[in-house]
Every structure is written in structure tokens, then in C-alpha cells.
PDB file of N, CA and C in Angstrom:
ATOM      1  N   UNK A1010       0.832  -1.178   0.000  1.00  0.00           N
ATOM      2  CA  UNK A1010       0.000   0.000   0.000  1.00  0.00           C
ATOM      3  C   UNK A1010       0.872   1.234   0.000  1.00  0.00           C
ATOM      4  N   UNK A1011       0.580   2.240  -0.838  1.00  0.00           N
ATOM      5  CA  UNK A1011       1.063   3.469  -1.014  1.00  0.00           C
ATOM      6  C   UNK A1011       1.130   4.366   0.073  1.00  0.00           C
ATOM      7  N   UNK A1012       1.710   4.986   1.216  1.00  0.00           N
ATOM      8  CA  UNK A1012       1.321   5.771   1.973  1.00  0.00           C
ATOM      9  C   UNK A1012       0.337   7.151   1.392  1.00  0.00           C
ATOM     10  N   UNK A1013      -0.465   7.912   2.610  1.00  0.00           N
ATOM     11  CA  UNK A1013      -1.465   8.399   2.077  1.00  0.00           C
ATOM     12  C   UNK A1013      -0.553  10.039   2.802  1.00  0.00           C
ATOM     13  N   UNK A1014      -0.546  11.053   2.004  1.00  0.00           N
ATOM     14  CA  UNK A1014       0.127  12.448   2.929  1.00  0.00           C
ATOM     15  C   UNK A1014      -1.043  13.212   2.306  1.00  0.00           C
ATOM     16  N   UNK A1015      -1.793  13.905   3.856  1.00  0.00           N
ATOM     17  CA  UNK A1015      -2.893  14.798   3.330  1.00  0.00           C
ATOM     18  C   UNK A1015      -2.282  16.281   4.326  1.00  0.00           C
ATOM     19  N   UNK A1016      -2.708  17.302   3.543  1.00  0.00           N
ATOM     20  CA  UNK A1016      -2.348  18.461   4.807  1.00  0.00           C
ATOM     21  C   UNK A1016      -4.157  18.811   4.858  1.00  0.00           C
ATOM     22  N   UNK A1017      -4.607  19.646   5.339  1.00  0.00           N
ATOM     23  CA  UNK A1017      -6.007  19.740   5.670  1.00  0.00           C
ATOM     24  C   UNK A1017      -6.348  21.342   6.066  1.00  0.00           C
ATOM     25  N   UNK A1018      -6.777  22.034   5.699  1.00  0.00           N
ATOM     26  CA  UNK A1018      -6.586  23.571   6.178  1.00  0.00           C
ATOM     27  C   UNK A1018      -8.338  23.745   6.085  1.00  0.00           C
ATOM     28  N   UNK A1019      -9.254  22.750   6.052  1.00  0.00           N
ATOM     29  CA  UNK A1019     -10.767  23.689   5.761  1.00  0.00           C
ATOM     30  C   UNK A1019     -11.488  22.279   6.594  1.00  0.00           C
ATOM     31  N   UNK A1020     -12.202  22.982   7.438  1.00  0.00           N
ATOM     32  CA  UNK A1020     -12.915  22.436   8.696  1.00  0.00           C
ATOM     33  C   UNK A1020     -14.474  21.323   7.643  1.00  0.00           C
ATOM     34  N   UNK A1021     -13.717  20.432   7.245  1.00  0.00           N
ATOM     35  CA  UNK A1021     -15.188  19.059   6.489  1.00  0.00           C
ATOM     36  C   UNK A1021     -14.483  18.358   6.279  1.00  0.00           C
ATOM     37  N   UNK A1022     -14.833  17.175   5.771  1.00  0.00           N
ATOM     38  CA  UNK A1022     -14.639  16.134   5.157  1.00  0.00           C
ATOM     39  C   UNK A1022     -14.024  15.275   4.386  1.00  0.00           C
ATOM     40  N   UNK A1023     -12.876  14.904   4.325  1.00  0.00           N
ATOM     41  CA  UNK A1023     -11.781  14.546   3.146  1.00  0.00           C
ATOM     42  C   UNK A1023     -11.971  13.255   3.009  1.00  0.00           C
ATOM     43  N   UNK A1024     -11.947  12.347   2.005  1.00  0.00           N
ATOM     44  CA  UNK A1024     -11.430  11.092   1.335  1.00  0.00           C
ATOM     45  C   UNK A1024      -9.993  11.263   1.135  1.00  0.00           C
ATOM     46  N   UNK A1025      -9.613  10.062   2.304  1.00  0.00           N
ATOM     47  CA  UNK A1025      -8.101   9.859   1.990  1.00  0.00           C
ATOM     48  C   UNK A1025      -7.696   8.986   1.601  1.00  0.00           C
ATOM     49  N   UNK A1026      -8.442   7.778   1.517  1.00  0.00           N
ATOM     50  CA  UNK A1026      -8.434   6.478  -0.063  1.00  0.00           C
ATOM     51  C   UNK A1026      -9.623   6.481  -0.966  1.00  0.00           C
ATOM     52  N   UNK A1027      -9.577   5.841  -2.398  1.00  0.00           N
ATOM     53  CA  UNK A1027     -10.472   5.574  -2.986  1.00  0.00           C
ATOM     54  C   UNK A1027     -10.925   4.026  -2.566  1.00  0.00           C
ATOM     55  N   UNK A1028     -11.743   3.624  -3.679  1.00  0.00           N
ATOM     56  CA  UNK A1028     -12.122   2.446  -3.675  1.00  0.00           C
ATOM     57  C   UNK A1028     -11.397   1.541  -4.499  1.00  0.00           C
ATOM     58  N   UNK A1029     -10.149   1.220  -3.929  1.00  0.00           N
ATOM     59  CA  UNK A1029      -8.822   0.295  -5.462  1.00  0.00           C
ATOM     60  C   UNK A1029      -8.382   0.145  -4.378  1.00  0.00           C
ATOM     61  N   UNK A1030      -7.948  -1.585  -5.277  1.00  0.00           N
ATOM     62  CA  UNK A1030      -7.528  -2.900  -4.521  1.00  0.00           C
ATOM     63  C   UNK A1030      -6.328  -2.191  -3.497  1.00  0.00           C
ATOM     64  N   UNK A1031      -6.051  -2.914  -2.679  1.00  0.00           N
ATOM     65  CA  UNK A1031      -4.933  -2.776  -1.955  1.00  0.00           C
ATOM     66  C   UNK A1031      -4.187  -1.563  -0.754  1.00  0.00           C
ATOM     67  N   UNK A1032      -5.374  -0.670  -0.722  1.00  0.00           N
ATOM     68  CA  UNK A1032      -4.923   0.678  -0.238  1.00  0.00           C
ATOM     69  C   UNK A1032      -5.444   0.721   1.497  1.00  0.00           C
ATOM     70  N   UNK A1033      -6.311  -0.977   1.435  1.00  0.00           N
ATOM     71  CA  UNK A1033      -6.925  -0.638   3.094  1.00  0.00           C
ATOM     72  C   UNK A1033      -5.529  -1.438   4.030  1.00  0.00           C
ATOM     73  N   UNK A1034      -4.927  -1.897   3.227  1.00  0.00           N
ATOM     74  CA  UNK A1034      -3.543  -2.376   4.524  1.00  0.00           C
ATOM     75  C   UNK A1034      -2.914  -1.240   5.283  1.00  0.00           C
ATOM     76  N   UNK A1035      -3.564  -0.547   5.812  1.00  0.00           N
ATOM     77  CA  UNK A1035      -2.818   0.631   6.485  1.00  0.00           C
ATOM     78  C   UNK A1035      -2.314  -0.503   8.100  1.00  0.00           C
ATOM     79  N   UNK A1036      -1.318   0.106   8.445  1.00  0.00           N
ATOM     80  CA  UNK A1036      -0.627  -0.195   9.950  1.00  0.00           C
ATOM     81  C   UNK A1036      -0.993   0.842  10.674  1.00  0.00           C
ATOM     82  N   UNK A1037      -0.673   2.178  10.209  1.00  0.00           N
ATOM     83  CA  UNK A1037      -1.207   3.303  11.709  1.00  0.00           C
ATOM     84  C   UNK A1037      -1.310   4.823  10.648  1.00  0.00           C
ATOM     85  N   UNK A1038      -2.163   5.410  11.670  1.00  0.00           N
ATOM     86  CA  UNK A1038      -2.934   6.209  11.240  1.00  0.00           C
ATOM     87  C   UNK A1038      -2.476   7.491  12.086  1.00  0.00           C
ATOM     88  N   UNK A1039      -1.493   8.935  11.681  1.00  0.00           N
ATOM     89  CA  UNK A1039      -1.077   9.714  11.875  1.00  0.00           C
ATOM     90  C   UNK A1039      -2.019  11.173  11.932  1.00  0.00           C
ATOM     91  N   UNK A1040      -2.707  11.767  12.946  1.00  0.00           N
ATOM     92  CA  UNK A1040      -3.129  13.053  12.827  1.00  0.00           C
ATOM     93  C   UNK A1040      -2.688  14.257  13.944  1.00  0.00           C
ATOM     94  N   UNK A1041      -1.837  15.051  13.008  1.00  0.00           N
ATOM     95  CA  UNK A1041      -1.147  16.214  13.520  1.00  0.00           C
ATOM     96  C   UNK A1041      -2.337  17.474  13.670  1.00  0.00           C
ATOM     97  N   UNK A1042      -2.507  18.140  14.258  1.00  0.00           N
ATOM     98  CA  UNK A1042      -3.200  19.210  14.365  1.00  0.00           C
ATOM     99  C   UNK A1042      -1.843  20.233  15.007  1.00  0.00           C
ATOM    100  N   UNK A1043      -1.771  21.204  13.992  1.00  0.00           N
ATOM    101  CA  UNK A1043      -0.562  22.083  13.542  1.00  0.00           C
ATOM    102  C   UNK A1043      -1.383  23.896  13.899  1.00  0.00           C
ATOM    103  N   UNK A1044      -2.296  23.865  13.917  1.00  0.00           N
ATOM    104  CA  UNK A1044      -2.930  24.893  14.238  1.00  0.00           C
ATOM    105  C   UNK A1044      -3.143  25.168  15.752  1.00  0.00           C
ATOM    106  N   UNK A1045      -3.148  26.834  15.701  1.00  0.00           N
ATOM    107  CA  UNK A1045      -2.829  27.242  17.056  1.00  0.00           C
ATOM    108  C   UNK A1045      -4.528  27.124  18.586  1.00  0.00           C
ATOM    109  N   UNK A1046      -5.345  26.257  17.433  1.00  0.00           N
ATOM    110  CA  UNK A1046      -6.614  25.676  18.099  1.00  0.00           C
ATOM    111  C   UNK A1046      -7.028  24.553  18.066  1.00  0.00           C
ATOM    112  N   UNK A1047      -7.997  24.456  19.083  1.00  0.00           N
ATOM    113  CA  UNK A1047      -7.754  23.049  18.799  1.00  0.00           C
ATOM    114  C   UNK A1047      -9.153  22.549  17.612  1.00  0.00           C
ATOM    115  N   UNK A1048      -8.712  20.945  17.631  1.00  0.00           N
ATOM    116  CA  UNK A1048      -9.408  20.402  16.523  1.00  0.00           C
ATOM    117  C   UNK A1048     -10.048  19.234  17.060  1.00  0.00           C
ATOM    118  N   UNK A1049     -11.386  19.034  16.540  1.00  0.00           N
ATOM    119  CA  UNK A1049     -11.924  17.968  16.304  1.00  0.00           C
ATOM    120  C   UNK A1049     -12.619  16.985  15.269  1.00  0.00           C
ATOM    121  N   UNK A1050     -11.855  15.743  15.396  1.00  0.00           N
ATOM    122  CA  UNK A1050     -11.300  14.994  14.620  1.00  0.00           C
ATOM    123  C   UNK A1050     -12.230  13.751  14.373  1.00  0.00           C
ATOM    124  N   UNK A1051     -12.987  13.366  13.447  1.00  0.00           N
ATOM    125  CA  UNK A1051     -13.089  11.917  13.444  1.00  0.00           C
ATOM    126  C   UNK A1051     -12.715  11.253  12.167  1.00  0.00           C
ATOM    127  N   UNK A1052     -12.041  10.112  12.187  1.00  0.00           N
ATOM    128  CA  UNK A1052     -11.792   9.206  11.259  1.00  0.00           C
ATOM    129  C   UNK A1052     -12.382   7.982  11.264  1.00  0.00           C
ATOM    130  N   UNK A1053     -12.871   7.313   9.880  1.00  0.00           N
ATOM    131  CA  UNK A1053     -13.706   6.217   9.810  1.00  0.00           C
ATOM    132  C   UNK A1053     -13.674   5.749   8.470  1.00  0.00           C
ATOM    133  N   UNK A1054     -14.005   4.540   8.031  1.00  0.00           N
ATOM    134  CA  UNK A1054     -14.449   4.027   6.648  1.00  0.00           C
ATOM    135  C   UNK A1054     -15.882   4.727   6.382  1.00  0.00           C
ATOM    136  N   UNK A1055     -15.974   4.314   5.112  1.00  0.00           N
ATOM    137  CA  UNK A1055     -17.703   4.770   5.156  1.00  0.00           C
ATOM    138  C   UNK A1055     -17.827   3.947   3.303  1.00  0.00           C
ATOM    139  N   UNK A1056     -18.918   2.900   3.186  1.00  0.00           N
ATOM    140  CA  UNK A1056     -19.262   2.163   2.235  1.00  0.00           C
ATOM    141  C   UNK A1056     -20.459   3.323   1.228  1.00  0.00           C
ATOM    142  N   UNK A1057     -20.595   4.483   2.051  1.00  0.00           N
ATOM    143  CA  UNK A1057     -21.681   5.150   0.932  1.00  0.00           C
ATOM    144  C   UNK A1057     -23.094   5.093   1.962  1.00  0.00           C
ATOM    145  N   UNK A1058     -23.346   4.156   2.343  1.00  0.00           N
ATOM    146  CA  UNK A1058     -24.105   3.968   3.372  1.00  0.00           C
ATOM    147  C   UNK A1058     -24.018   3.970   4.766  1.00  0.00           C
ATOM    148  N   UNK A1059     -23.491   3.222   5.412  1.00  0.00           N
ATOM    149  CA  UNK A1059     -22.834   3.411   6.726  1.00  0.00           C
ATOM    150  C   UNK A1059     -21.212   3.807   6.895  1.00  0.00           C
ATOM    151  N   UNK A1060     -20.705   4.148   7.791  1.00  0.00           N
ATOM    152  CA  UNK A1060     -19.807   4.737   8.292  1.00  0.00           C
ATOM    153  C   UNK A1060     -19.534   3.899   9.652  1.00  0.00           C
ATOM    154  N   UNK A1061     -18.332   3.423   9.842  1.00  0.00           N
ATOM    155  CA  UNK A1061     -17.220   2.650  11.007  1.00  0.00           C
ATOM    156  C   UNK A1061     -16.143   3.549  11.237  1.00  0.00           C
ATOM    157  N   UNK A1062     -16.318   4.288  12.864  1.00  0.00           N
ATOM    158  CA  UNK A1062     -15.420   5.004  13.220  1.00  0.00           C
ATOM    159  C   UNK A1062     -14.419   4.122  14.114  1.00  0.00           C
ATOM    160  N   UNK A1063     -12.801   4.678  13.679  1.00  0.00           N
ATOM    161  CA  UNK A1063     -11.922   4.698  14.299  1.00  0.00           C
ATOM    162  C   UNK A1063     -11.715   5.130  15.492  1.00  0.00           C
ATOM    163  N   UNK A1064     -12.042   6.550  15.238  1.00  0.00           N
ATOM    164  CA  UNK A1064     -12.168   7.697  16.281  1.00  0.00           C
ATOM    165  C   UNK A1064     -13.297   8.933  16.039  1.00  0.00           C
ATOM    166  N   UNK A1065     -14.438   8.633  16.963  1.00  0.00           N
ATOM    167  CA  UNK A1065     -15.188   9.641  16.851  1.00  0.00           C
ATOM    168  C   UNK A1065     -15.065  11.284  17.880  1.00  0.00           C
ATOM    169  N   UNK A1066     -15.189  12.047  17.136  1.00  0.00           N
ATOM    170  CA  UNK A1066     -15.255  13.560  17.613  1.00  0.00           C
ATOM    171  C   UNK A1066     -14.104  13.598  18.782  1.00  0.00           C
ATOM    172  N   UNK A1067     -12.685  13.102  18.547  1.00  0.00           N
ATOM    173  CA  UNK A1067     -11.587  13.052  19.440  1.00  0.00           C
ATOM    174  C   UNK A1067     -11.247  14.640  19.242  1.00  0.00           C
ATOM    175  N   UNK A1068     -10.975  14.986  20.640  1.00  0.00           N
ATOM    176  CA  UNK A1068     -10.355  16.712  20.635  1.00  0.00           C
ATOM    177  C   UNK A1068      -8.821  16.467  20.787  1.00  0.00           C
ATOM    178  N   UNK A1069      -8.304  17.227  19.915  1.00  0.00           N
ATOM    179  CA  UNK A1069      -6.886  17.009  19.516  1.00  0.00           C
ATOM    180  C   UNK A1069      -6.142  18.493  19.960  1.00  0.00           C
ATOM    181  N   UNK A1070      -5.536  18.805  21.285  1.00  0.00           N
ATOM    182  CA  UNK A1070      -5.191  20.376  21.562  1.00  0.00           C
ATOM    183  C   UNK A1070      -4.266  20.465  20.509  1.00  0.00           C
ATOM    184  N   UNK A1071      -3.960  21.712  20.271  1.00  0.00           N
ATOM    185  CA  UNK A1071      -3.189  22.902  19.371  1.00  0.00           C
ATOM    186  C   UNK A1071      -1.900  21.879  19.475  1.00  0.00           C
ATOM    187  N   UNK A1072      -0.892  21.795  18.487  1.00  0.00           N
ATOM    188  CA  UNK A1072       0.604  20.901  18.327  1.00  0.00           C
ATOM    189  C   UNK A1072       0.652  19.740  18.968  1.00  0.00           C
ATOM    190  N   UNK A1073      -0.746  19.162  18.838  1.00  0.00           N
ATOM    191  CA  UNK A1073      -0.375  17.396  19.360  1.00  0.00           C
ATOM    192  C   UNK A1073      -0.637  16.691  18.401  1.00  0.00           C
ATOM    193  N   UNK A1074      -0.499  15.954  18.297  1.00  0.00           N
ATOM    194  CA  UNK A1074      -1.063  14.339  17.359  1.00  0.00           C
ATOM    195  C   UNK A1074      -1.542  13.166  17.775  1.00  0.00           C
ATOM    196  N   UNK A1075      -2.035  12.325  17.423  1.00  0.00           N
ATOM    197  CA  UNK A1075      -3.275  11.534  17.717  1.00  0.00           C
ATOM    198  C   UNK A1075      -2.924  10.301  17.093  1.00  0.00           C
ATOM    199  N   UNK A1076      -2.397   9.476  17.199  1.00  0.00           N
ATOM    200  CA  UNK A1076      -1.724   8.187  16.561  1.00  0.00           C
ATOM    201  C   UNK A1076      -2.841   6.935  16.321  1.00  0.00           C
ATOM    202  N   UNK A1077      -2.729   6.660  15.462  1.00  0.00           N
ATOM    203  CA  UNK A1077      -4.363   5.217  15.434  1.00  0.00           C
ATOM    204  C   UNK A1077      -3.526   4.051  15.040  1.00  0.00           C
ATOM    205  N   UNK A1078      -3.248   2.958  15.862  1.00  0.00           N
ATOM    206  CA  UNK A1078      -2.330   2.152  15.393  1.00  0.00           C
ATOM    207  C   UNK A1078      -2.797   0.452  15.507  1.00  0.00           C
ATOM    208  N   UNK A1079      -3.765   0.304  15.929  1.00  0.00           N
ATOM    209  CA  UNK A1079      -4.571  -1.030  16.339  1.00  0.00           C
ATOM    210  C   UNK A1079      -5.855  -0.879  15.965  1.00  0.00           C
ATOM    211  N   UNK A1080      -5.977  -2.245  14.610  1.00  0.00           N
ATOM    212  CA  UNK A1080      -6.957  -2.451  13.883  1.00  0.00           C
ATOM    213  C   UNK A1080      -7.575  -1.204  12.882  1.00  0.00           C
ATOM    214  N   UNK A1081      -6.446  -0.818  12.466  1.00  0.00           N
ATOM    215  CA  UNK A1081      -6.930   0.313  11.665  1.00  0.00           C
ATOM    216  C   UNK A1081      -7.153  -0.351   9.708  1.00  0.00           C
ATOM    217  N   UNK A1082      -6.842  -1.587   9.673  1.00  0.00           N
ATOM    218  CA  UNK A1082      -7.024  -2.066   8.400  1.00  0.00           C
ATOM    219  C   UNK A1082      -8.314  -2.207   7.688  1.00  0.00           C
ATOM    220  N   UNK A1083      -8.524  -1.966   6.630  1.00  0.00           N
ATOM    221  CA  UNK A1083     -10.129  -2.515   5.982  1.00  0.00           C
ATOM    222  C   UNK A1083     -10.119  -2.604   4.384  1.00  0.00           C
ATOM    223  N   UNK A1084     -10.921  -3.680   4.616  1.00  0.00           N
ATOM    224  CA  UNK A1084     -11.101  -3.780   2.812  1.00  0.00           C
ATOM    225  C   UNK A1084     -11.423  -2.761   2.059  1.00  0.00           C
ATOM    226  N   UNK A1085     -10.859  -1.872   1.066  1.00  0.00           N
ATOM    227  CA  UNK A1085     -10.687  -1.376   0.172  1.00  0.00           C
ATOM    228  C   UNK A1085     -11.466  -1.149  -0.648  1.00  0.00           C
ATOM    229  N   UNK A1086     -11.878  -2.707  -1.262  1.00  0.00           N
ATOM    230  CA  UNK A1086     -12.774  -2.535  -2.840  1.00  0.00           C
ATOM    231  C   UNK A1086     -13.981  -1.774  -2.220  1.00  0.00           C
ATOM    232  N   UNK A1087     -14.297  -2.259  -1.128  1.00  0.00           N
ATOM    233  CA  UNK A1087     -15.512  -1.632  -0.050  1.00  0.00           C
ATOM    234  C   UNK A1087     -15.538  -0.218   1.211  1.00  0.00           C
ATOM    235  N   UNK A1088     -14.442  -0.013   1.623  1.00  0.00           N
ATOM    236  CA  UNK A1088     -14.783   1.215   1.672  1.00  0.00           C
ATOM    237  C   UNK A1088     -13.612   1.826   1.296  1.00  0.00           C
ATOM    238  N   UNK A1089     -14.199   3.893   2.020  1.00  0.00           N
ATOM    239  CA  UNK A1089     -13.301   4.380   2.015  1.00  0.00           C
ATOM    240  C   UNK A1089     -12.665   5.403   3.402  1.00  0.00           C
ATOM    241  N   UNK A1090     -11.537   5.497   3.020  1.00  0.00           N
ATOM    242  CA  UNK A1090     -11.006   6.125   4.330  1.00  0.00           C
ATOM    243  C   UNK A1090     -11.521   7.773   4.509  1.00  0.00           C
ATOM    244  N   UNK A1091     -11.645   8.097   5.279  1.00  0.00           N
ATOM    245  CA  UNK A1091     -12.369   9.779   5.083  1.00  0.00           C
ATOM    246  C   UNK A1091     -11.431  10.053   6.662  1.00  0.00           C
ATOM    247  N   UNK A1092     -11.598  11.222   7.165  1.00  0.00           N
ATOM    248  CA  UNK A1092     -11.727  12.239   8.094  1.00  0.00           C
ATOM    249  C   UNK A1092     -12.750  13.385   7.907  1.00  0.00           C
ATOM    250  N   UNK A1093     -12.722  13.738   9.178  1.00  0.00           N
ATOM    251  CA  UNK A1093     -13.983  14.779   9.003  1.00  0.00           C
ATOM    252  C   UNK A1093     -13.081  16.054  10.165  1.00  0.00           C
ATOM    253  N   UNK A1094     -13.037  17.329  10.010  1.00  0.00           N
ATOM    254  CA  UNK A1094     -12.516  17.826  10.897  1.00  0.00           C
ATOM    255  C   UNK A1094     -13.097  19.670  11.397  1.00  0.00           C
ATOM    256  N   UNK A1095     -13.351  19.536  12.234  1.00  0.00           N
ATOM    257  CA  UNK A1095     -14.314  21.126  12.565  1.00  0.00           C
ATOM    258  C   UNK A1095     -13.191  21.462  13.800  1.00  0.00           C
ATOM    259  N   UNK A1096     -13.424  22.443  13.395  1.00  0.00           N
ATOM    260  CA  UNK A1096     -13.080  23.709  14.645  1.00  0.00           C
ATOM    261  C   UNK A1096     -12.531  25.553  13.910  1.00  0.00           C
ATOM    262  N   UNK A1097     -11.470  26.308  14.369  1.00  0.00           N
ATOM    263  CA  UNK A1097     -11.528  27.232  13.657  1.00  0.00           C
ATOM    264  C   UNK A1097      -9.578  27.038  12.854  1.00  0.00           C
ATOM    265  N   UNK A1098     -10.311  27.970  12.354  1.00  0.00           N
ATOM    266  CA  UNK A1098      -8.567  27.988  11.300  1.00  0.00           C
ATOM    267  C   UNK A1098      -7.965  26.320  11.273  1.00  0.00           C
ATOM    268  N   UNK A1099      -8.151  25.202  10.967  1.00  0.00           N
ATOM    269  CA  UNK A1099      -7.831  24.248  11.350  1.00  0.00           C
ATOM    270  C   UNK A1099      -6.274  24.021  10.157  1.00  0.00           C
ATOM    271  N   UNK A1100      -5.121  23.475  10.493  1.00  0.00           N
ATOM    272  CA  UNK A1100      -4.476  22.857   9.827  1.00  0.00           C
ATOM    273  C   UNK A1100      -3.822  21.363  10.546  1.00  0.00           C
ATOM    274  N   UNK A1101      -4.294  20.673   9.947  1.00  0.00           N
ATOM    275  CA  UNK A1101      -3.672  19.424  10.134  1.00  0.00           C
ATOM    276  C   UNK A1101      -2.869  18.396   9.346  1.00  0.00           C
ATOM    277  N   UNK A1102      -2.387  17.960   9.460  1.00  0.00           N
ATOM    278  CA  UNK A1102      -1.357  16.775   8.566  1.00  0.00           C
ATOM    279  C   UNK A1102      -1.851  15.060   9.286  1.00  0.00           C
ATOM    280  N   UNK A1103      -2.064  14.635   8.116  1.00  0.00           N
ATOM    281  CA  UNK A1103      -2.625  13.248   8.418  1.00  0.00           C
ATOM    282  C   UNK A1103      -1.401  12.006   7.294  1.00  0.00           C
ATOM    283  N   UNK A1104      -0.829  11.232   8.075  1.00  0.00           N
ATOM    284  CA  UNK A1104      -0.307  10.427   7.336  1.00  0.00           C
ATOM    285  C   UNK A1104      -0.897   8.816   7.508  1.00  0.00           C
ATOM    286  N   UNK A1105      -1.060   7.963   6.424  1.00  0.00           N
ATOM    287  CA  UNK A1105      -1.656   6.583   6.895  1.00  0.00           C
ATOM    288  C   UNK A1105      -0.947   5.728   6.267  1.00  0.00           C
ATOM    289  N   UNK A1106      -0.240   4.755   6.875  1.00  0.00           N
ATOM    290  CA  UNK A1106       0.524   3.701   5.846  1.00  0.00           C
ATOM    291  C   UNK A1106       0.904   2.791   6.889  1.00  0.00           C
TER     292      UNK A1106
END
């Protein structure tokens, strides 16, 4: 699997895999919140229909990071990886591989 490098500067919703073979072997799941507020964070699959959170609405203070490293794998052809992220001025860096 390809590692995934997202930076994030606007408080919604990102797809950080598609739906192609091979991209749900992730090992751990990296979220930096780089902004001088804090952020809240959830990450999950989502098939189009339902949604399986990793981490729901986790508050992440200003220069910490948030590591997801157990059972973060999922089939691929079926979902996809997203984050969702609100608060103000947000910048974050998310790495997954």
C-alpha cells in the first residue's frame, strides 16, 4: 500500500483512499493538528451507506497528534477512508501507511 500524505486547512470532510484494490492495509494512522486551536477529529471508513469510526469527535489540543495504530485495516474494494474535521482555522497533517 502506497502511503497516504494529506495536509487539511478547511474544517469538512476529506477522502483519503479511494475504492482500489490494496490501499486498506494501512498499519497506523497519523493526525497532527498544527494549528494554534484546537481540533476535532473523526476518522472512519464509510461504504456510501454506513460509516465505522476509528475515532469519533476526538479533541486534539493545538501541536499534538493523535496516533491510530490497532486495527486500523479494511477492505478497500468496499470502503473508504475519510476524516472529518471542525473547529476554527484548522491545519492538520494526516499520514496513513
Amino acid at each position: 500500500m502506497a502511503a497516504v500524505y494529506k495536509n487539511i486547512t478547511t474544517a469538512t470532510t476529506t477522502t483519503l483512499t479511494q475504492l482500489v484494490r490494496n490501499v486498506g492495509n494501512i498499519k497506523k494512522i497519523v493526525v497532527t493538528n498544527k494549528s494554534a486551536n484546537q481540533a476535532t477529529v473523526s476518522v472512519f471508513i464509510d461504504d456510501g451507506t454506513s460509516q465505522f469510526h476509528f475515532a469519533n469527535n476526538v479533541k486534539i489540543p493545538a501541536n499534538v497528534g493523535l496516533v491510530l495504530e490497532d486495527l486500523v485495516g479494511f477492505e478497500s474494494l468496499q470502503y473508504q477512508l475519510k476524516i472529518t474535521n471542525s473547529g476554527t482555522s484548522p491545519s492538520l497533517d494526516v499520514i496513513a501507511r
